[in-house]
């Protein structure tokens, strides 16, 4: 059966007005204007979706997400993973990294085991492309909502062991590059083509630049949990802003980062295709205000904002990718193409999966979104399967 989707098609570098995308099984077989659609794609059993004046986008790719729908990746089992991936799929995420917290080694290993097992069979919802280890190799001076009791110095032996047991499962490691042993870990990550990212760090500008020379090339939740920009001490934020080799995540919710700062970051990174939209979403995402946990720390969510019990420290977010996408366009001033690149193309390129997904092109996996003209999500396809939207 064929599926035809009508709307304005957002490609990597343009918008095709009055466009159409045709799906056959799991694959995009046509993406272009309606006028140029070959006759052969008008034959057979066809399911049709239309959003007049709306947009067809590549599915969102969230490389930094801790949970959702009431579940946390740190408690992974099949049901937990189904819950998280189905919830975020309903919000436009078609691919994601299961993101861990700073935790004891055996807790992290349990997550790796469960995610590896889950990925060994057909995944019904958002596809888990692997695991993002956010810690435990971070700075005790910038723990954020990570439990400082579990912080460890960078340990390459742990990573070697995990890679041997679960090949190509770990896709990103966040660490503080100024910590003892960090350069050895970064060099190993580069050799294994795993994303070496800075985060929760007290590094100086010079220490970041030294780490980049070794292989560090990504920054998690830019501006948050890092030394800020000062005109005499540029800090981590200054290095991220000024070094074109570093790609930059941003939590685009208007809480973690002011819209003006998001816009500034976008001006420096979008032209390089190095701006990456993330959610940093926690288990409370999709649920009402109340008491939750992030890892093993209590979290209070009030008016949609998650904080530790101190009432000050932000503890992840309740953001979804579709809301973040709208924020980039409506609040930060990005155009549709730039926002789509940040939500899909750029993380796909960072993960090394751009040959399969992340853009709308003939021959690629049919991970697609249909939005109306106000950027509200109408339909999601993952590997060509239309997701039921009734449960959103």
Coordinates of C-alpha atoms in Angstrom, one line a residue:
X1 CA 0.0 0.0 0.0
X2 CA 1.1 3.5 -0.8
X3 CA 0.7 6.6 1.5
X4 CA 0.5 10.1 0.0
X5 CA 1.0 13.1 2.2
X6 CA 0.2 16.6 0.9
X7 CA 1.5 19.8 2.3
X8 CA 4.6 22.1 2.1
X9 CA 7.6 19.8 2.2
X10 CA 10.5 21.0 4.3
X11 CA 13.7 19.6 2.9
X12 CA 17.2 20.2 4.2
X13 CA 17.5 23.6 2.5
X14 CA 14.2 24.6 1.0
X15 CA 10.4 24.4 1.3
X16 CA 8.6 22.7 -1.6
X17 CA 5.2 24.5 -1.8
X18 CA 2.2 22.4 -2.9
X19 CA 4.3 19.3 -2.3
X20 CA 3.7 15.7 -1.8
X21 CA 5.6 12.8 -0.1
X22 CA 4.9 9.2 -1.1
X23 CA 5.6 6.3 1.2
X24 CA 5.9 2.7 0.1
X25 CA 6.3 0.3 3.0
X26 CA 9.1 1.9 5.2
X27 CA 10.6 4.1 2.5
X28 CA 10.1 7.5 1.0
X29 CA 9.8 6.9 -2.7
X30 CA 8.9 10.4 -3.8
X31 CA 9.3 13.9 -2.4
X32 CA 8.6 16.9 -4.6
X33 CA 5.9 19.0 -6.2
X34 CA 2.4 17.6 -6.8
X35 CA 2.7 18.7 -10.5
X36 CA 5.8 16.5 -11.0
X37 CA 4.4 13.4 -9.3
X38 CA 5.0 10.4 -11.6
X39 CA 1.7 8.7 -12.7
X40 CA 2.8 5.4 -11.3
X41 CA 2.4 6.8 -7.8
X42 CA -1.3 7.4 -8.5
X43 CA -2.1 3.7 -8.9
X44 CA -3.0 1.0 -6.4
X45 CA -4.3 1.2 -2.8
X46 CA -3.5 4.7 -1.6
X47 CA -4.0 6.2 1.9
X48 CA -4.0 10.0 1.8
X49 CA -3.2 12.7 4.4
X50 CA -3.5 16.4 3.7
X51 CA -2.7 19.6 5.7
X52 CA -3.6 22.6 3.6
X53 CA -1.0 25.3 4.1
X54 CA 0.7 23.0 6.6
X55 CA 4.1 21.3 6.6
X56 CA 5.6 17.9 6.1
X57 CA 8.8 17.6 8.3
X58 CA 11.4 14.9 8.9
X59 CA 10.7 13.2 12.3
X60 CA 12.4 14.8 15.3
X61 CA 15.6 13.3 16.8
X62 CA 16.0 13.9 20.5
X63 CA 19.6 13.0 21.7
X64 CA 19.1 14.1 25.3
X65 CA 15.9 12.8 27.0
X66 CA 15.6 11.1 30.4
X67 CA 12.0 10.0 30.3
X68 CA 8.3 10.8 29.9
X69 CA 4.8 9.6 30.5
X70 CA 5.7 8.9 34.1
X71 CA 8.7 6.7 33.4
X72 CA 12.5 7.3 33.7
X73 CA 15.2 5.5 31.6
X74 CA 17.0 4.8 34.8
X75 CA 14.2 2.3 35.6
X76 CA 14.4 0.7 32.2
X77 CA 12.5 -2.5 31.3
X78 CA 10.4 -3.3 28.3
X79 CA 7.2 -1.6 29.7
X80 CA 9.1 1.5 30.8
X81 CA 10.8 1.8 27.4
X82 CA 7.5 1.3 25.6
X83 CA 5.9 4.1 27.7
X84 CA 8.7 6.6 27.1
X85 CA 9.1 5.9 23.4
X86 CA 5.3 5.9 22.7
X87 CA 4.8 9.2 24.6
X88 CA 7.5 11.0 22.8
X89 CA 6.5 9.5 19.5
X90 CA 3.1 11.1 20.0
X91 CA 5.0 14.4 20.3
X92 CA 6.9 14.1 17.0
X93 CA 10.1 12.3 18.2
X94 CA 10.8 9.4 15.8
X95 CA 14.4 8.6 17.0
X96 CA 16.0 9.2 20.5
X97 CA 18.9 8.4 22.8
X98 CA 18.0 6.8 26.1
X99 CA 19.8 9.2 28.5
X100 CA 21.1 8.1 31.9
X101 CA 21.9 10.1 35.0
X102 CA 25.0 10.3 37.1
X103 CA 24.5 7.0 39.1
X104 CA 26.4 4.0 40.5
X105 CA 28.1 1.9 37.9
X106 CA 25.8 -1.1 38.3
X107 CA 22.7 1.1 37.8
X108 CA 24.1 2.4 34.5
X109 CA 24.9 -1.2 33.5
X110 CA 21.3 -2.3 34.1
X111 CA 20.1 0.5 31.8
X112 CA 22.6 -0.6 29.1
X113 CA 21.4 -4.2 29.4
X114 CA 17.7 -3.3 29.1
X115 CA 18.1 -0.9 26.2
X116 CA 20.3 -3.3 24.4
X117 CA 17.7 -6.1 24.8
X118 CA 14.9 -3.7 23.7
X119 CA 16.8 -2.7 20.6
X120 CA 17.4 -6.4 19.6
X121 CA 13.8 -6.7 18.4
X122 CA 11.4 -4.5 16.4
X123 CA 10.7 -1.3 18.4
X124 CA 7.1 -0.2 18.0
X125 CA 7.4 3.5 18.7
X126 CA 10.2 6.0 18.6
X127 CA 13.4 4.2 17.7
X128 CA 16.2 4.0 20.4
X129 CA 19.4 4.7 18.4
X130 CA 21.4 4.0 21.5
X131 CA 22.3 5.4 24.9
X132 CA 23.6 8.9 26.0
X133 CA 25.6 8.7 29.2
X134 CA 25.1 12.0 31.0
X135 CA 27.7 11.4 33.6
X136 CA 28.9 10.1 36.0
X137 CA 32.2 11.8 34.8
X138 CA 31.1 15.4 35.6
X139 CA 32.2 18.2 37.9
X140 CA 31.1 18.2 41.5
X141 CA 31.0 22.0 41.2
X142 CA 28.2 21.9 38.6
X143 CA 26.1 18.8 39.4
X144 CA 22.8 20.5 38.5
X145 CA 20.1 17.9 39.2
X146 CA 22.7 15.1 39.2
X147 CA 23.3 13.4 42.5
X148 CA 26.9 14.5 43.5
X149 CA 27.3 11.3 45.6
X150 CA 27.6 9.3 42.4
X151 CA 30.1 11.5 40.5
X152 CA 33.2 9.6 39.3
X153 CA 36.4 10.6 37.6
X154 CA 36.5 9.8 33.9
X155 CA 37.2 6.1 33.6
X156 CA 38.0 4.7 30.1
X157 CA 38.1 1.1 31.4
X158 CA 34.4 1.3 32.2
X159 CA 33.7 2.5 28.6
X160 CA 35.9 -0.2 27.1
X161 CA 34.1 -2.9 29.0
X162 CA 30.6 -1.5 28.1
X163 CA 31.6 -1.2 24.4
X164 CA 32.9 -4.8 24.4
X165 CA 29.7 -6.1 26.0
X166 CA 27.3 -3.9 24.0
X167 CA 28.9 -2.8 20.8
X168 CA 27.8 0.5 19.4
X169 CA 25.2 1.0 22.1
X170 CA 26.7 4.0 23.8
X171 CA 26.4 6.9 21.3
X172 CA 27.2 9.9 23.4
X173 CA 29.1 10.6 26.7
X174 CA 28.8 13.8 28.6
X175 CA 31.7 14.7 30.9
X176 CA 33.6 17.6 32.4
X177 CA 36.8 18.0 30.3
X178 CA 38.8 19.5 33.1
X179 CA 38.6 16.4 35.2
X180 CA 41.5 14.0 35.6
X181 CA 41.5 11.3 33.0
X182 CA 39.0 13.2 30.7
X183 CA 41.5 13.6 27.8
X184 CA 42.1 9.8 27.7
X185 CA 38.3 9.2 27.6
X186 CA 37.8 11.8 24.9
X187 CA 40.5 10.3 22.7
X188 CA 39.0 6.9 23.1
X189 CA 35.5 8.2 22.2
X190 CA 36.8 9.9 19.1
X191 CA 38.4 6.6 18.0
X192 CA 35.1 4.8 18.5
X193 CA 33.1 7.5 16.7
X194 CA 31.1 8.2 19.9
X195 CA 30.0 11.8 20.6
X196 CA 32.4 13.3 23.2
X197 CA 30.3 16.1 24.8
X198 CA 31.0 18.6 27.6
X199 CA 28.5 19.3 30.3
X200 CA 28.2 19.9 34.0
X201 CA 31.6 21.4 33.8
X202 CA 33.8 24.0 35.6
X203 CA 36.2 24.2 32.7
X204 CA 37.9 27.4 31.6
X205 CA 37.8 28.5 28.0
X206 CA 41.4 27.2 27.6
X207 CA 40.6 23.8 29.0
X208 CA 37.7 23.4 26.6
X209 CA 39.9 24.3 23.7
X210 CA 42.5 21.8 24.8
X211 CA 39.8 19.1 25.0
X212 CA 38.5 20.0 21.5
X213 CA 42.0 19.3 20.1
X214 CA 41.8 15.8 21.6
X215 CA 38.3 15.1 20.1
X216 CA 35.6 16.8 22.1
X217 CA 33.0 18.3 19.7
X218 CA 29.6 18.7 21.3
X219 CA 28.0 20.6 24.2
X220 CA 25.0 19.5 26.2
X221 CA 22.2 21.9 27.2
X222 CA 24.3 25.0 26.3
X223 CA 24.4 27.8 28.9
X224 CA 23.1 25.4 31.6
X225 CA 25.5 23.8 34.2
X226 CA 28.6 25.4 32.7
X227 CA 30.9 28.3 33.4
X228 CA 29.2 31.4 31.8
X229 CA 30.5 33.9 29.3
X230 CA 32.4 36.8 30.8
X231 CA 34.4 39.3 28.7
X232 CA 37.6 38.5 30.5
X233 CA 36.9 34.9 31.2
X234 CA 35.0 33.4 28.2
X235 CA 34.4 30.1 30.1
X236 CA 32.7 27.1 28.6
X237 CA 29.9 29.1 27.2
X238 CA 32.4 31.4 25.4
X239 CA 34.2 28.4 23.9
X240 CA 30.9 26.8 22.7
X241 CA 29.8 30.1 21.1
X242 CA 33.1 30.8 19.4
X243 CA 34.5 27.5 18.4
X244 CA 32.9 26.3 15.1
X245 CA 34.0 22.7 15.8
X246 CA 31.5 22.4 18.7
X247 CA 27.9 21.6 18.1
X248 CA 25.5 22.9 20.7
X249 CA 22.3 21.5 22.3
X250 CA 19.7 23.9 23.5
X251 CA 16.6 23.4 25.7
X252 CA 14.2 25.7 23.9
X253 CA 11.5 26.1 26.5
X254 CA 12.0 29.8 27.6
X255 CA 12.9 28.6 31.1
X256 CA 16.3 27.1 30.8
X257 CA 17.5 29.7 28.2
X258 CA 16.1 33.2 27.4
X259 CA 14.8 33.5 23.9
X260 CA 17.4 36.2 23.1
X261 CA 20.2 33.8 24.1
X262 CA 18.6 31.0 22.0
X263 CA 18.5 33.4 19.1
X264 CA 22.2 34.4 19.6
X265 CA 23.2 30.7 19.8
X266 CA 21.2 30.0 16.6
X267 CA 22.9 32.9 14.7
X268 CA 26.3 31.4 15.5
X269 CA 25.5 27.7 15.0
X270 CA 22.6 27.4 12.6
X271 CA 24.6 28.4 9.5
X272 CA 27.1 25.6 10.5
X273 CA 24.2 23.2 11.0
X274 CA 25.5 22.6 14.5
X275 CA 22.4 23.7 16.6
X276 CA 20.7 20.7 18.2
X277 CA 17.3 21.0 19.7
X278 CA 16.8 18.7 22.8
X279 CA 14.1 18.3 25.5
X280 CA 16.1 17.0 28.5
X281 CA 12.6 15.7 29.4
X282 CA 12.0 13.9 32.6
X283 CA 9.4 11.3 33.7
X284 CA 6.9 14.1 34.5
X285 CA 6.7 15.1 30.9
X286 CA 3.1 14.7 29.7
X287 CA 1.7 14.6 33.2
X288 CA 0.3 17.1 35.7
X289 CA 2.2 19.1 38.3
X290 CA 3.3 17.1 41.3
X291 CA 6.2 15.2 43.0
X292 CA 8.5 13.1 40.8
X293 CA 12.0 11.8 40.8
X294 CA 15.0 12.3 38.4
X295 CA 17.4 9.4 38.9
X296 CA 17.2 9.1 42.6
X297 CA 16.6 12.7 43.5
X298 CA 13.1 14.1 44.4
X299 CA 11.7 16.7 41.9
X300 CA 8.8 19.1 42.3
X301 CA 7.0 20.1 39.1
X302 CA 5.0 23.4 39.4
X303 CA 3.4 25.1 36.5
X304 CA 5.3 22.7 34.2
X305 CA 8.7 23.7 35.6
X306 CA 10.8 20.9 37.3
X307 CA 13.1 21.8 40.1
X308 CA 14.8 20.0 43.0
X309 CA 13.5 20.4 46.5
X310 CA 15.6 23.5 47.0
X311 CA 13.1 25.3 44.7
X312 CA 15.9 26.8 42.7
X313 CA 17.8 24.1 40.7
X314 CA 16.2 23.2 37.5
X315 CA 15.8 19.4 37.1
X316 CA 15.5 18.6 33.4
X317 CA 12.3 19.8 31.7
X318 CA 8.8 18.8 30.7
X319 CA 9.5 20.0 27.2
X320 CA 8.5 18.0 24.1
X321 CA 10.2 18.3 20.7
X322 CA 7.1 19.7 19.0
X323 CA 6.9 22.5 21.6
X324 CA 10.6 23.1 21.3
X325 CA 10.3 23.3 17.6
X326 CA 7.5 25.9 17.8
X327 CA 9.6 27.9 20.3
X328 CA 12.5 28.1 17.9
X329 CA 10.2 29.5 15.2
X330 CA 7.8 31.6 17.2
X331 CA 10.0 32.9 20.0
X332 CA 13.6 32.6 18.9
X333 CA 13.1 33.8 15.3
X334 CA 14.4 30.8 13.4
X335 CA 12.7 30.0 10.1
X336 CA 11.1 26.6 9.4
X337 CA 14.2 25.2 7.6
X338 CA 16.6 26.2 10.4
X339 CA 14.3 24.8 13.1
X340 CA 13.9 21.6 11.2
X341 CA 17.6 21.2 10.8
X342 CA 18.1 21.7 14.6
X343 CA 15.4 19.1 15.4
X344 CA 16.2 16.5 12.7
X345 CA 19.1 16.9 10.3
X346 CA 21.7 18.1 12.7
X347 CA 21.2 15.4 15.4
X348 CA 21.1 12.8 12.6
X349 CA 24.4 14.0 11.2
X350 CA 25.9 14.1 14.7
X351 CA 24.8 10.5 15.3
X352 CA 26.0 9.3 11.9
X353 CA 22.5 8.2 10.8
X354 CA 21.9 10.8 8.2
X355 CA 22.0 8.2 5.4
X356 CA 18.9 6.7 6.9
X357 CA 16.8 9.5 8.5
X358 CA 16.8 13.2 9.4
X359 CA 15.8 14.6 6.1
X360 CA 13.0 14.1 3.5
X361 CA 14.6 12.4 0.5
X362 CA 13.8 9.6 -1.8
X363 CA 15.2 6.3 -0.5
X364 CA 15.3 7.3 3.1
X365 CA 13.4 5.8 6.0
X366 CA 9.8 7.3 6.2
X367 CA 10.1 9.1 9.5
X368 CA 7.8 12.0 8.9
X369 CA 5.5 14.5 10.6
X370 CA 2.5 16.4 9.3
X371 CA 1.9 19.8 10.9
X372 CA -0.9 22.3 10.3
X373 CA -0.2 26.0 9.5
X374 CA 0.0 26.9 13.2
X375 CA 2.7 24.2 13.7
X376 CA 0.4 21.9 15.6
X377 CA 1.2 18.2 15.1
X378 CA -1.4 16.3 13.1
X379 CA 0.2 13.0 12.3
X380 CA 3.4 11.0 12.8
X381 CA 5.0 8.2 10.7
X382 CA 7.8 6.0 12.0
X383 CA 9.5 3.7 9.4
X384 CA 6.4 4.2 7.3
X385 CA 3.9 3.3 10.1
X386 CA 1.2 5.9 10.9
X387 CA 1.1 6.4 14.6
X388 CA -2.3 6.4 16.3
X389 CA -2.8 10.0 17.5
X390 CA -5.9 9.3 19.6
X391 CA -4.0 8.9 22.9
X392 CA -2.2 12.2 22.8

